[in-house]
Every structure is written in structure tokens, then in C-alpha cells.
Tab-separated table of C-alpha atoms in Angstrom:
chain	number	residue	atom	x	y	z
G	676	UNK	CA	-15.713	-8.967	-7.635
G	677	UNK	CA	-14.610	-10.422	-4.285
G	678	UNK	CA	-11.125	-8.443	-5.060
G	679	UNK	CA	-12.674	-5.510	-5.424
G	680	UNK	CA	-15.048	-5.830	-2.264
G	681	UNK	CA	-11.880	-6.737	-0.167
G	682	UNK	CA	-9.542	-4.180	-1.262
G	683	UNK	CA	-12.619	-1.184	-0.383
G	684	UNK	CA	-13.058	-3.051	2.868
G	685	UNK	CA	-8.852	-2.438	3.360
G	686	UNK	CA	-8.930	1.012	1.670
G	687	UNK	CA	-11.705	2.034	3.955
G	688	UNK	CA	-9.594	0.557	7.460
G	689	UNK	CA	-6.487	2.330	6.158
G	690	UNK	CA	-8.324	5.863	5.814
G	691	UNK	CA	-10.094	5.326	9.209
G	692	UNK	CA	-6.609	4.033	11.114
G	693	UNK	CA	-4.465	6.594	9.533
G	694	UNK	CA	-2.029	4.072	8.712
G	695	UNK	CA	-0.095	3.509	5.736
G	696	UNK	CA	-1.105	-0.516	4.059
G	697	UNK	CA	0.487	-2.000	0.733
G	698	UNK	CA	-2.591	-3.453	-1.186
G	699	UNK	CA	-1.548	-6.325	-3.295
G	700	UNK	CA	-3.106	-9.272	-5.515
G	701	UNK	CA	-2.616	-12.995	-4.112
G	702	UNK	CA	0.076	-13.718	-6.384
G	703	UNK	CA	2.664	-11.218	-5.965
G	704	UNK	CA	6.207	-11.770	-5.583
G	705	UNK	CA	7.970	-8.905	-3.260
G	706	UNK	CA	11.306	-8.552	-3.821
G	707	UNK	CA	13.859	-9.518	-0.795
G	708	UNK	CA	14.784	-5.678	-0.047
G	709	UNK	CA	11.115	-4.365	-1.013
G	710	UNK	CA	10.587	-3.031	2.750
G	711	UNK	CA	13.637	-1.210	2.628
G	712	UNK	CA	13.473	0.385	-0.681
G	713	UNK	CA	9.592	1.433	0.308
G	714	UNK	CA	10.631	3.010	3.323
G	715	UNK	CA	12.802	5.190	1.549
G	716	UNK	CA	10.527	6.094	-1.124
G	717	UNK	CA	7.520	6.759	1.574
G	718	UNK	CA	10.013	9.042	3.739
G	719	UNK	CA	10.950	11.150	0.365
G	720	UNK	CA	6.818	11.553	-0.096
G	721	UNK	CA	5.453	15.466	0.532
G	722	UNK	CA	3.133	15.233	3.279
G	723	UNK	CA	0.102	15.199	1.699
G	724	UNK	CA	0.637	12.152	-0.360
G	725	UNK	CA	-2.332	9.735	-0.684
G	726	UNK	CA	-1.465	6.826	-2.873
G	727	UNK	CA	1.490	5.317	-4.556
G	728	UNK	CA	1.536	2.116	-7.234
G	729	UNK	CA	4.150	0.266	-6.802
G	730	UNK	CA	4.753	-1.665	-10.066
């Protein structure tokens, strides 16, 4: 439950900000070139994109 309150408090900051966050659980293990394959994969996105999952 505390998750789920967290990631709506982070969903909701994103959507007011305008700004493009990575959500992800305590435990996950990000690759070493994970920032550059994401920007590549968020600059291919139409323009109306809202979410994209990861793994």
C-alpha cells in the first residue's frame, strides 16, 4: 500500500511538472548504459506518448 501511495504521489508531480520520471521498485538493478539506451527510445516516441514500461 505505501508503494502504491508513493508512486500516485510521483505520478501526480510528473503530470503537474511536465517532466518525464522513471518510476521504479526499491530493488531494481539498471543496467550500466540504461540512460543512454532510454534516451534513444524516448526521442523515437510520437509526441503524444504518455507512458512506457520498461521491463
Amino acid at each position: 500500500m505505501g508503494n502504491a501511495h508513493s508512486h500516485i504521489g510521483l505520478w501526480t508531480k510528473a503530470a503537474d511538472e511536465d517532466v518525464c520520471v522513471t518510476i521504479a521498485e526499491d530493488d531494481a538493478i539498471f543496467s550500466r548504459d540504461f540512460h543512454a539506451g532510454a534516451r534513444t527510445i524516448l526521442e523515437a516516441l510520437p509526441s503524444d506518448w504518455d507512458v512506457v514500461l520498461w521491463g
